[in-house]
PDB file of C-alpha atoms in Angstrom:
ATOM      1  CA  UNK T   1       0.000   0.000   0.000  1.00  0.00           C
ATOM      2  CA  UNK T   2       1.149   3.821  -1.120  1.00  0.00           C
ATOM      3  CA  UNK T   3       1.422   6.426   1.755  1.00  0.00           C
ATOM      4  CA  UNK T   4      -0.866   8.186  -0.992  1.00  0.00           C
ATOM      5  CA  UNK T   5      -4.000   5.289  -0.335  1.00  0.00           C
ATOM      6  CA  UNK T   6      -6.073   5.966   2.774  1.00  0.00           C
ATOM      7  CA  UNK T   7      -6.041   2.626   4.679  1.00  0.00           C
ATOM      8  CA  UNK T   8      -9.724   3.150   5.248  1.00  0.00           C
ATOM      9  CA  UNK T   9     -12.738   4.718   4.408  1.00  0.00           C
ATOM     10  CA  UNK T  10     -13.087   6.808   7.006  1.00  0.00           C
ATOM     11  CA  UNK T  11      -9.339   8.066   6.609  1.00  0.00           C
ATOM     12  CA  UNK T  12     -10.308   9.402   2.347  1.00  0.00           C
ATOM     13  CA  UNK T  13     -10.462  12.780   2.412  1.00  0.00           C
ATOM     14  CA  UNK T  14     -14.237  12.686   0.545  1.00  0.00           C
ATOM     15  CA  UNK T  15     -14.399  16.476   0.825  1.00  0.00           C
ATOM     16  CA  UNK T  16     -12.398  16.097  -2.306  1.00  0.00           C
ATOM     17  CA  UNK T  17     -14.521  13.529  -4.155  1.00  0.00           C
ATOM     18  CA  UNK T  18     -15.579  14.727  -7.697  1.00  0.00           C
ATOM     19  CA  UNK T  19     -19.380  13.686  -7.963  1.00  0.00           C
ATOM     20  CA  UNK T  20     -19.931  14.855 -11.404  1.00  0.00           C
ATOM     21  CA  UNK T  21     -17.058  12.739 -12.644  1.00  0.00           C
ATOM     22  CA  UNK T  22     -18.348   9.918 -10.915  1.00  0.00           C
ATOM     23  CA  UNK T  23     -21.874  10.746 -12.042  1.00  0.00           C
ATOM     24  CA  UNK T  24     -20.498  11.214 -15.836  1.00  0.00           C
ATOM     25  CA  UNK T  25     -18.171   7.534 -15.566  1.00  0.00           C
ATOM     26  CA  UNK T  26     -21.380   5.497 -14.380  1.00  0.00           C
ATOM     27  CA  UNK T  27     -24.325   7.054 -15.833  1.00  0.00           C
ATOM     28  CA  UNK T  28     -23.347   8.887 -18.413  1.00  0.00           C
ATOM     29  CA  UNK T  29     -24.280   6.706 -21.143  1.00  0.00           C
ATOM     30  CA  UNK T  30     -27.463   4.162 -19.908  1.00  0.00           C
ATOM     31  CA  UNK T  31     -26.606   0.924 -19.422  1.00  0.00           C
ATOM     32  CA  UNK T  32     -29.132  -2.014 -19.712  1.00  0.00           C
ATOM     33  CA  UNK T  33     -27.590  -3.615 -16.310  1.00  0.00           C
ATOM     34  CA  UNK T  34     -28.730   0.051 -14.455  1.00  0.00           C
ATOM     35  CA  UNK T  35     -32.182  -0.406 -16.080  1.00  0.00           C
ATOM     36  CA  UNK T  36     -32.004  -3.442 -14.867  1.00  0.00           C
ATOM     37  CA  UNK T  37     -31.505  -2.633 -11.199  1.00  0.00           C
ATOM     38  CA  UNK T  38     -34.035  -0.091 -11.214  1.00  0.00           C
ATOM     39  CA  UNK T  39     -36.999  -2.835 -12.692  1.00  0.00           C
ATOM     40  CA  UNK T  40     -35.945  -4.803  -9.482  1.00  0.00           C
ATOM     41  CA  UNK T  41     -36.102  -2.424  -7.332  1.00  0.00           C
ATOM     42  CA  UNK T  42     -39.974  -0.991  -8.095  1.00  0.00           C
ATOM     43  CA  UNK T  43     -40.724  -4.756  -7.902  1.00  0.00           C
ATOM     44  CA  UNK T  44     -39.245  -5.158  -4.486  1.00  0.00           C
ATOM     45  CA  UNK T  45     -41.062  -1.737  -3.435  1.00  0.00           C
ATOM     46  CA  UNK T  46     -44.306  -2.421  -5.559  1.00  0.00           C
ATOM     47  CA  UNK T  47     -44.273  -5.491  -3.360  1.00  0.00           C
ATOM     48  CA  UNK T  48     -44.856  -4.241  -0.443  1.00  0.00           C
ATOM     49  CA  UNK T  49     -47.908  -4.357   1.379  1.00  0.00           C
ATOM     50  CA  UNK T  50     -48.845  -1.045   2.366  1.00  0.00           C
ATOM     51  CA  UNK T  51     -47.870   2.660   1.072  1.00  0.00           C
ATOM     52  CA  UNK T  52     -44.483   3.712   2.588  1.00  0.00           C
ATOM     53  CA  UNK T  53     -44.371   6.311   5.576  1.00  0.00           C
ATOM     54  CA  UNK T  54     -40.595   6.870   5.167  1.00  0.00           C
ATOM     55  CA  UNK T  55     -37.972   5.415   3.016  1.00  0.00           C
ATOM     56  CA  UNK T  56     -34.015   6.126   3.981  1.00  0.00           C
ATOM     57  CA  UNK T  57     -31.454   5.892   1.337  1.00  0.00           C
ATOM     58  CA  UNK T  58     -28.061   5.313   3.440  1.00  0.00           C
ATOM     59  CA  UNK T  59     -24.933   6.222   0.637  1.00  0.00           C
ATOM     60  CA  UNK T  60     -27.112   7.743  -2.296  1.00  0.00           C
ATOM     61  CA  UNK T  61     -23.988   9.074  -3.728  1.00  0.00           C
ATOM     62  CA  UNK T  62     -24.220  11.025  -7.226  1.00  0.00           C
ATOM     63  CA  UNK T  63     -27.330   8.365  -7.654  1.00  0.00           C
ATOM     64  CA  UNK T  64     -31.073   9.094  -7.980  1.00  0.00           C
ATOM     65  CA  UNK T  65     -32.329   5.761  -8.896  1.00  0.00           C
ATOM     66  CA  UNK T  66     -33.130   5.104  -5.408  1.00  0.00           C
ATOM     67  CA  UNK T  67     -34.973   7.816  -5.048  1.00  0.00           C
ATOM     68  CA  UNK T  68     -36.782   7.501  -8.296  1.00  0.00           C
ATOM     69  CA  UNK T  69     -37.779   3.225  -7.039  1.00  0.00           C
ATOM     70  CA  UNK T  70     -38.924   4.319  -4.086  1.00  0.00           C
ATOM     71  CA  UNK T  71     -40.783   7.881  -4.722  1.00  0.00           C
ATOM     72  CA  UNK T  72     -44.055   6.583  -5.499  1.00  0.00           C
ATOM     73  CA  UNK T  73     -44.685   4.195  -3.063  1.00  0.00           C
ATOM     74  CA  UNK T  74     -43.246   6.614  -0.252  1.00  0.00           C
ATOM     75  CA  UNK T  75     -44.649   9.655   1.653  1.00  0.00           C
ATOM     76  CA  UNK T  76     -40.756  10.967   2.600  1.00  0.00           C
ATOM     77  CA  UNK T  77     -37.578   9.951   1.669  1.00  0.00           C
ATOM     78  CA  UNK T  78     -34.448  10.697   3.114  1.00  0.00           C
ATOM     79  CA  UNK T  79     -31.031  10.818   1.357  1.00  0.00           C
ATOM     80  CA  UNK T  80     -28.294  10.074   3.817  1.00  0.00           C
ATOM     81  CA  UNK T  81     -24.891  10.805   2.200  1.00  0.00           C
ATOM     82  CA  UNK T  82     -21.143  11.105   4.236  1.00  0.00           C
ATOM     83  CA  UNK T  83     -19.456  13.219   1.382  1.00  0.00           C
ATOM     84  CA  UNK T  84     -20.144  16.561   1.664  1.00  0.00           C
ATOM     85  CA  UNK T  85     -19.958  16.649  -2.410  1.00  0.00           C
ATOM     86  CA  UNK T  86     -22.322  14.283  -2.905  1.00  0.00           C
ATOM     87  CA  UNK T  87     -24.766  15.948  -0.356  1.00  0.00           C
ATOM     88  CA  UNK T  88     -24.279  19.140  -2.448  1.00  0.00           C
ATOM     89  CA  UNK T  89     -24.521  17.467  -5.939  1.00  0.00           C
ATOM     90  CA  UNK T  90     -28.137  15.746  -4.139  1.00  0.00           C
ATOM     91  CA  UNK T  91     -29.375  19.425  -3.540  1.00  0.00           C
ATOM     92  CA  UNK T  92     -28.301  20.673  -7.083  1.00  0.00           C
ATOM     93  CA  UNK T  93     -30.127  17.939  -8.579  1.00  0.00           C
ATOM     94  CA  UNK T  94     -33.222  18.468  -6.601  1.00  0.00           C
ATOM     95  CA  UNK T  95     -33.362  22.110  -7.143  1.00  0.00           C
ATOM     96  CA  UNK T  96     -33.226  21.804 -10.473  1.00  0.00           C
ATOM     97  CA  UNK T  97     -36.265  22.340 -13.110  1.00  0.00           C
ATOM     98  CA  UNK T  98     -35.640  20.011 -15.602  1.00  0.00           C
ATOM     99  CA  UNK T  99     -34.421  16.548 -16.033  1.00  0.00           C
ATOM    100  CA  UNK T 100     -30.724  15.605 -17.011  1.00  0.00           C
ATOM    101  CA  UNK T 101     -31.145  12.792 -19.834  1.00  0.00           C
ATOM    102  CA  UNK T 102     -29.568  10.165 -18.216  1.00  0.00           C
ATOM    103  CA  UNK T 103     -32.285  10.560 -15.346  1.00  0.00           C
ATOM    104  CA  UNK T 104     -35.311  10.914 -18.246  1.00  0.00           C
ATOM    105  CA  UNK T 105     -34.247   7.873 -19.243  1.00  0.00           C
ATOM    106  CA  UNK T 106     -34.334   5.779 -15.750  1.00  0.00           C
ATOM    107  CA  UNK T 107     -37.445   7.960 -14.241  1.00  0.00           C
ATOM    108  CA  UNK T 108     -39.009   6.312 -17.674  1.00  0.00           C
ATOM    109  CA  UNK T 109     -37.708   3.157 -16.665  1.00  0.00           C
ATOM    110  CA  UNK T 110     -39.389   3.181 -12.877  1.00  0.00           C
ATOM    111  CA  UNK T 111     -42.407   4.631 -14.569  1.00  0.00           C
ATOM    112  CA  UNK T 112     -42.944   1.576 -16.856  1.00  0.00           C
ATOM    113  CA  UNK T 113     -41.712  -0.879 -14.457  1.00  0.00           C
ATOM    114  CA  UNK T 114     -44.648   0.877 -11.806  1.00  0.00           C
ATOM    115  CA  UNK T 115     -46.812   0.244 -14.719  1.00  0.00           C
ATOM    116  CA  UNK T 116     -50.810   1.676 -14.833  1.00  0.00           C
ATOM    117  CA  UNK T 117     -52.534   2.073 -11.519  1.00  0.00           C
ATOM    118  CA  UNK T 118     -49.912   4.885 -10.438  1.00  0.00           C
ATOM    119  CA  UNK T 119     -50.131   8.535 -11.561  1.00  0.00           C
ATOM    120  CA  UNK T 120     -46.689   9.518 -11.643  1.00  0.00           C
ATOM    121  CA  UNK T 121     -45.912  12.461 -13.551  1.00  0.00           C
ATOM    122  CA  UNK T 122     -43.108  13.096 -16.529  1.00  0.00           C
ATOM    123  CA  UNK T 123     -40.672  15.065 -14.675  1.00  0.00           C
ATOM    124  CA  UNK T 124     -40.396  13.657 -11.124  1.00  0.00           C
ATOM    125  CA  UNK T 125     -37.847  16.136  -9.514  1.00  0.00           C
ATOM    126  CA  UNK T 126     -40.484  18.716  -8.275  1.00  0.00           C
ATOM    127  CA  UNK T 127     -41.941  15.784  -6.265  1.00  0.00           C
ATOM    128  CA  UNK T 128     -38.968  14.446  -5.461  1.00  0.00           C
ATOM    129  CA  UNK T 129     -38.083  17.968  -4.024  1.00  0.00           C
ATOM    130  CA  UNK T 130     -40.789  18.341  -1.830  1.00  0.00           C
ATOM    131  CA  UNK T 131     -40.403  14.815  -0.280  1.00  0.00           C
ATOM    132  CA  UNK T 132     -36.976  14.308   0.486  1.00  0.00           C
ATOM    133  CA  UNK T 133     -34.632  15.737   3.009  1.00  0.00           C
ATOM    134  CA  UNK T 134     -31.035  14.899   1.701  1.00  0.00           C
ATOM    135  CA  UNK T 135     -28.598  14.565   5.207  1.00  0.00           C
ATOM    136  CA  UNK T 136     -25.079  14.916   5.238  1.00  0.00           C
ATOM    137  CA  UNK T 137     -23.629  12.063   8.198  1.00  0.00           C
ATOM    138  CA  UNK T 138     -22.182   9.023   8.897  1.00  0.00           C
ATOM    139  CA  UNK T 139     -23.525   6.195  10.019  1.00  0.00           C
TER     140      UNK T 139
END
């Protein structure tokens, strides 16, 4: 191991983590495996028996899918993020008016995986605004 490689999580200095780049790497360009991922996860929430009170996200990251699998079953969602990037990239995603099109494409991926019977609506970030509180901590 380098003297330059943190020998743990906790010892990376994530103040410095670049969550656009990271955003830009992995979803970027849509894979099939992400659409995948977010199929399985409506069908785990879809599942359950009852609407959701409150749904935590623990390590969103530069990531909405969660919040996009979970959004229409739940009444509040929480994003719980350690990097203090990521918790700012969260908020700058949520405040904004429009959709990127990497996140048009997977909000119409939950949307057809949540199928008819749920009136979810084309551009989910105004929702998605009111409902979640994104939290910078560790856990």
């Amino acid at each position: 191991m380098s003297d330059e490689t943190p020998a743990s999580n906790a010892a990376y200095d994530w103040s410095k983590f670049d969550s656009e780049a990271y955003f830009q790497h992995y979803y970027g360009d849509p894979h099939p495996d992400d659409d995948h991922v977010v199929r399985l996860t409506v069908e785990a929430f879809k599942a359950l028996p009852a609407p959701i009170e409150r749904s935590i996200d623990i390590g969103t990251g530069p990531n909405l899918f969660p919040l996009f699998s979970v959004m229409p079953r739940a009444a509040s969602l929480t994003a719980w993020e350690y990097a203090e990037s990521n918790v700012a990239w969260l908020k700058r995603e949520l405040d904004s008016t429009t959709l990127r099109p990497q996140w048009r494409h997977w909000w119409g991926v939950a949307r057809a995986a949540y199928g008819e019977g749920y009136d979810l609506p084309d551009n989910p970030i105004p929702t998605l605004k009111q409902r979640t509180d994104v939290r910078q901590g560790s856990i």
